[in-house]
Amino acid sequence: MRISVFEDASLRILMLLAATPDRQLTSRSIAEAVGVPYNHVSKAVLKLAELGLLDSSRGRGGGVRISASGLTASVGGLLRSLDKDEFPAACRSAQGDCPLNHQCTLQSALDRAKEAFYRSLDQVVIAELPHPAQMRPVLLGLPGIR
């Protein structure tokens, strides 16, 4: 199973914010810290706030921080919420269904595999993701952290 660029950006954002739960960061500083283009970060931040995983404030001095729900969210649940691809294979599309799709056992097998992937990540909580050794170089790049 492969996660999308949007899902990857969302996980990176949550990892950074979980490592700094008391700090409010701007989308620009998050983008620079986690190496994701600003436009991806801003879209992901909006979606994560909509899901209740981030608290945000606008204006001068505004930014985002991880919410209590964000810290306790599971990776599997998050990826399910962000998954826009209804089908893991290109069996169904705007151009029409695959001619082999009638009573196709491949699609149901792929659906089961996708759910097994998510279930395996249901045990992983966002707050557990950032490791101090992994995060130290990233955090040192943020303004005001020594």
PDB file of C-alpha atoms in Angstrom:
ATOM      1  CA  MET A   1       0.000   0.000   0.000  1.00  0.00           C
ATOM      2  CA  ARG A   2       1.293   3.436  -0.829  1.00  0.00           C
ATOM      3  CA  ILE A   3       0.262   6.695   0.778  1.00  0.00           C
ATOM      4  CA  SER A   4      -0.306   9.844  -1.238  1.00  0.00           C
ATOM      5  CA  VAL A   5       1.793  13.010  -1.157  1.00  0.00           C
ATOM      6  CA  PHE A   6      -1.045  14.669   0.777  1.00  0.00           C
ATOM      7  CA  GLU A   7      -1.146  11.876   3.367  1.00  0.00           C
ATOM      8  CA  ASP A   8       2.654  11.959   3.710  1.00  0.00           C
ATOM      9  CA  ALA A   9       2.612  15.736   4.230  1.00  0.00           C
ATOM     10  CA  SER A  10      -0.144  15.378   6.829  1.00  0.00           C
ATOM     11  CA  LEU A  11       1.825  12.768   8.772  1.00  0.00           C
ATOM     12  CA  ARG A  12       4.995  14.882   8.684  1.00  0.00           C
ATOM     13  CA  ILE A  13       3.067  17.906   9.962  1.00  0.00           C
ATOM     14  CA  LEU A  14       1.524  15.922  12.800  1.00  0.00           C
ATOM     15  CA  MET A  15       4.893  14.393  13.743  1.00  0.00           C
ATOM     16  CA  LEU A  16       6.501  17.822  13.950  1.00  0.00           C
ATOM     17  CA  LEU A  17       3.645  19.278  15.958  1.00  0.00           C
ATOM     18  CA  ALA A  18       3.529  16.219  18.252  1.00  0.00           C
ATOM     19  CA  ALA A  19       7.234  16.809  18.981  1.00  0.00           C
ATOM     20  CA  THR A  20       6.442  20.422  19.917  1.00  0.00           C
ATOM     21  CA  PRO A  21       2.959  20.207  21.455  1.00  0.00           C
ATOM     22  CA  ASP A  22       3.229  23.498  23.344  1.00  0.00           C
ATOM     23  CA  ARG A  23       4.427  25.517  20.348  1.00  0.00           C
ATOM     24  CA  GLN A  24       2.339  27.246  17.745  1.00  0.00           C
ATOM     25  CA  LEU A  25       3.978  27.118  14.314  1.00  0.00           C
ATOM     26  CA  THR A  26       3.174  28.820  11.032  1.00  0.00           C
ATOM     27  CA  SER A  27       2.519  26.840   7.871  1.00  0.00           C
ATOM     28  CA  ARG A  28       5.634  28.415   6.369  1.00  0.00           C
ATOM     29  CA  SER A  29       7.900  27.260   9.224  1.00  0.00           C
ATOM     30  CA  ILE A  30       6.338  23.789   9.107  1.00  0.00           C
ATOM     31  CA  ALA A  31       6.962  23.553   5.357  1.00  0.00           C
ATOM     32  CA  GLU A  32      10.616  24.501   5.781  1.00  0.00           C
ATOM     33  CA  ALA A  33      11.109  22.149   8.743  1.00  0.00           C
ATOM     34  CA  VAL A  34       9.606  19.033   7.192  1.00  0.00           C
ATOM     35  CA  GLY A  35      10.692  19.594   3.581  1.00  0.00           C
ATOM     36  CA  VAL A  36       7.220  19.763   2.071  1.00  0.00           C
ATOM     37  CA  PRO A  37       6.135  22.519  -0.351  1.00  0.00           C
ATOM     38  CA  TYR A  38       4.188  25.304   1.334  1.00  0.00           C
ATOM     39  CA  ASN A  39       1.085  24.781  -0.833  1.00  0.00           C
ATOM     40  CA  HIS A  40       0.873  21.115   0.286  1.00  0.00           C
ATOM     41  CA  VAL A  41       1.341  22.120   3.920  1.00  0.00           C
ATOM     42  CA  SER A  42      -1.334  24.814   3.791  1.00  0.00           C
ATOM     43  CA  LYS A  43      -3.884  22.400   2.266  1.00  0.00           C
ATOM     44  CA  ALA A  44      -2.996  19.666   4.747  1.00  0.00           C
ATOM     45  CA  VAL A  45      -3.196  22.076   7.694  1.00  0.00           C
ATOM     46  CA  LEU A  46      -6.711  23.096   6.649  1.00  0.00           C
ATOM     47  CA  LYS A  47      -7.836  19.475   6.398  1.00  0.00           C
ATOM     48  CA  LEU A  48      -6.193  18.458   9.698  1.00  0.00           C
ATOM     49  CA  ALA A  49      -7.853  21.401  11.454  1.00  0.00           C
ATOM     50  CA  GLU A  50     -11.189  20.433   9.894  1.00  0.00           C
ATOM     51  CA  LEU A  51     -10.700  16.921  11.311  1.00  0.00           C
ATOM     52  CA  GLY A  52     -10.064  18.434  14.764  1.00  0.00           C
ATOM     53  CA  LEU A  53      -6.432  17.294  14.885  1.00  0.00           C
ATOM     54  CA  LEU A  54      -5.015  20.830  14.898  1.00  0.00           C
ATOM     55  CA  ASP A  55      -5.959  24.028  16.681  1.00  0.00           C
ATOM     56  CA  SER A  56      -5.376  27.103  14.557  1.00  0.00           C
ATOM     57  CA  SER A  57      -5.413  30.845  14.981  1.00  0.00           C
ATOM     58  CA  ARG A  58      -5.318  33.486  12.264  1.00  0.00           C
ATOM     59  CA  GLY A  59      -3.624  36.810  11.951  1.00  0.00           C
ATOM     60  CA  ARG A  60      -0.347  38.196  13.165  1.00  0.00           C
ATOM     61  CA  GLY A  61       1.197  35.722  15.562  1.00  0.00           C
ATOM     62  CA  GLY A  62      -1.186  33.024  14.329  1.00  0.00           C
ATOM     63  CA  GLY A  63      -0.369  29.462  13.511  1.00  0.00           C
ATOM     64  CA  VAL A  64      -1.265  25.898  14.382  1.00  0.00           C
ATOM     65  CA  ARG A  65      -0.570  23.446  17.156  1.00  0.00           C
ATOM     66  CA  ILE A  66      -1.602  19.868  17.632  1.00  0.00           C
ATOM     67  CA  SER A  67      -4.837  19.331  19.547  1.00  0.00           C
ATOM     68  CA  ALA A  68      -5.429  16.723  22.238  1.00  0.00           C
ATOM     69  CA  SER A  69      -7.359  14.725  19.623  1.00  0.00           C
ATOM     70  CA  GLY A  70      -4.401  15.004  17.264  1.00  0.00           C
ATOM     71  CA  LEU A  71      -2.044  13.544  19.843  1.00  0.00           C
ATOM     72  CA  THR A  72      -4.303  10.553  20.494  1.00  0.00           C
ATOM     73  CA  ALA A  73      -5.371   9.907  16.888  1.00  0.00           C
ATOM     74  CA  SER A  74      -4.303   6.655  15.292  1.00  0.00           C
ATOM     75  CA  VAL A  75      -2.348   6.639  12.050  1.00  0.00           C
ATOM     76  CA  GLY A  76      -4.810   4.126  10.580  1.00  0.00           C
ATOM     77  CA  GLY A  77      -7.781   6.338  11.424  1.00  0.00           C
ATOM     78  CA  LEU A  78      -6.047   9.395  10.003  1.00  0.00           C
ATOM     79  CA  LEU A  79      -5.185   7.670   6.737  1.00  0.00           C
ATOM     80  CA  ARG A  80      -8.749   6.376   6.394  1.00  0.00           C
ATOM     81  CA  SER A  81     -10.009   9.956   6.863  1.00  0.00           C
ATOM     82  CA  LEU A  82      -7.622  11.326   4.261  1.00  0.00           C
ATOM     83  CA  ASP A  83      -7.965   8.525   1.704  1.00  0.00           C
ATOM     84  CA  LYS A  84      -9.625   9.934  -1.399  1.00  0.00           C
ATOM     85  CA  ASP A  85      -9.010   6.877  -3.555  1.00  0.00           C
ATOM     86  CA  GLU A  86     -12.102   4.761  -3.159  1.00  0.00           C
ATOM     87  CA  PHE A  87     -10.533   1.807  -4.942  1.00  0.00           C
ATOM     88  CA  PRO A  88      -6.933   0.603  -4.632  1.00  0.00           C
ATOM     89  CA  ALA A  89      -6.886  -0.461  -8.296  1.00  0.00           C
ATOM     90  CA  ALA A  90      -8.039   1.406 -11.377  1.00  0.00           C
ATOM     91  CA  CYS A  91     -11.010  -0.954 -11.751  1.00  0.00           C
ATOM     92  CA  ARG A  92     -13.470   1.902 -11.646  1.00  0.00           C
ATOM     93  CA  SER A  93     -12.931   5.347 -13.080  1.00  0.00           C
ATOM     94  CA  ALA A  94     -14.659   8.286 -14.727  1.00  0.00           C
ATOM     95  CA  GLN A  95     -13.990   6.597 -18.083  1.00  0.00           C
ATOM     96  CA  GLY A  96     -16.024   3.571 -16.980  1.00  0.00           C
ATOM     97  CA  ASP A  97     -15.583   0.287 -15.225  1.00  0.00           C
ATOM     98  CA  CYS A  98     -13.069  -2.315 -16.276  1.00  0.00           C
ATOM     99  CA  PRO A  99     -14.746  -4.827 -18.607  1.00  0.00           C
ATOM    100  CA  LEU A 100     -13.519  -7.597 -16.261  1.00  0.00           C
ATOM    101  CA  ASN A 101     -15.129  -5.960 -13.214  1.00  0.00           C
ATOM    102  CA  HIS A 102     -18.316  -8.054 -13.191  1.00  0.00           C
ATOM    103  CA  GLN A 103     -18.125 -10.199 -10.028  1.00  0.00           C
ATOM    104  CA  CYS A 104     -14.411  -9.441  -9.798  1.00  0.00           C
ATOM    105  CA  THR A 105     -12.630 -11.154  -6.897  1.00  0.00           C
ATOM    106  CA  LEU A 106      -9.518  -9.005  -7.330  1.00  0.00           C
ATOM    107  CA  GLN A 107     -11.311  -5.840  -6.175  1.00  0.00           C
ATOM    108  CA  SER A 108     -12.590  -7.449  -2.973  1.00  0.00           C
ATOM    109  CA  ALA A 109      -9.128  -8.897  -2.269  1.00  0.00           C
ATOM    110  CA  LEU A 110      -7.587  -5.448  -2.734  1.00  0.00           C
ATOM    111  CA  ASP A 111     -10.225  -3.890  -0.465  1.00  0.00           C
ATOM    112  CA  ARG A 112      -9.407  -6.447   2.247  1.00  0.00           C
ATOM    113  CA  ALA A 113      -5.676  -5.771   1.868  1.00  0.00           C
ATOM    114  CA  LYS A 114      -6.247  -2.018   2.134  1.00  0.00           C
ATOM    115  CA  GLU A 115      -8.284  -2.458   5.321  1.00  0.00           C
ATOM    116  CA  ALA A 116      -5.614  -4.791   6.768  1.00  0.00           C
ATOM    117  CA  PHE A 117      -3.048  -2.051   6.088  1.00  0.00           C
ATOM    118  CA  TYR A 118      -5.148   0.496   7.983  1.00  0.00           C
ATOM    119  CA  ARG A 119      -5.891  -1.945  10.827  1.00  0.00           C
ATOM    120  CA  SER A 120      -2.165  -2.541  11.289  1.00  0.00           C
ATOM    121  CA  LEU A 121      -1.736   1.229  11.720  1.00  0.00           C
ATOM    122  CA  ASP A 122      -4.678   1.599  14.110  1.00  0.00           C
ATOM    123  CA  GLN A 123      -2.308   0.611  16.924  1.00  0.00           C
ATOM    124  CA  VAL A 124       0.084   3.496  16.147  1.00  0.00           C
ATOM    125  CA  VAL A 125      -0.790   6.795  17.857  1.00  0.00           C
ATOM    126  CA  ILE A 126       0.435  10.133  16.489  1.00  0.00           C
ATOM    127  CA  ALA A 127       2.040  11.131  19.832  1.00  0.00           C
ATOM    128  CA  GLU A 128       4.238   8.002  19.667  1.00  0.00           C
ATOM    129  CA  LEU A 129       5.675   8.775  16.228  1.00  0.00           C
ATOM    130  CA  PRO A 130       8.344  11.434  16.824  1.00  0.00           C
ATOM    131  CA  HIS A 131      11.570  10.085  18.306  1.00  0.00           C
ATOM    132  CA  PRO A 132      13.911  12.638  19.978  1.00  0.00           C
ATOM    133  CA  ALA A 133      16.966  11.585  17.930  1.00  0.00           C
ATOM    134  CA  GLN A 134      14.972  11.843  14.717  1.00  0.00           C
ATOM    135  CA  MET A 135      13.391  15.184  15.574  1.00  0.00           C
ATOM    136  CA  ARG A 136      16.411  17.015  17.028  1.00  0.00           C
ATOM    137  CA  PRO A 137      17.875  18.201  13.677  1.00  0.00           C
ATOM    138  CA  VAL A 138      14.424  19.279  12.492  1.00  0.00           C
ATOM    139  CA  LEU A 139      13.634  21.130  15.701  1.00  0.00           C
ATOM    140  CA  LEU A 140      16.990  22.930  15.652  1.00  0.00           C
ATOM    141  CA  GLY A 141      15.938  24.466  12.337  1.00  0.00           C
ATOM    142  CA  LEU A 142      12.878  26.081  13.883  1.00  0.00           C
ATOM    143  CA  PRO A 143      13.131  29.668  15.087  1.00  0.00           C
ATOM    144  CA  GLY A 144      13.611  30.039  18.834  1.00  0.00           C
ATOM    145  CA  ILE A 145      14.680  26.431  19.543  1.00  0.00           C
ATOM    146  CA  ARG A 146      18.124  25.646  20.913  1.00  0.00           C
TER     147      ARG A 146
END
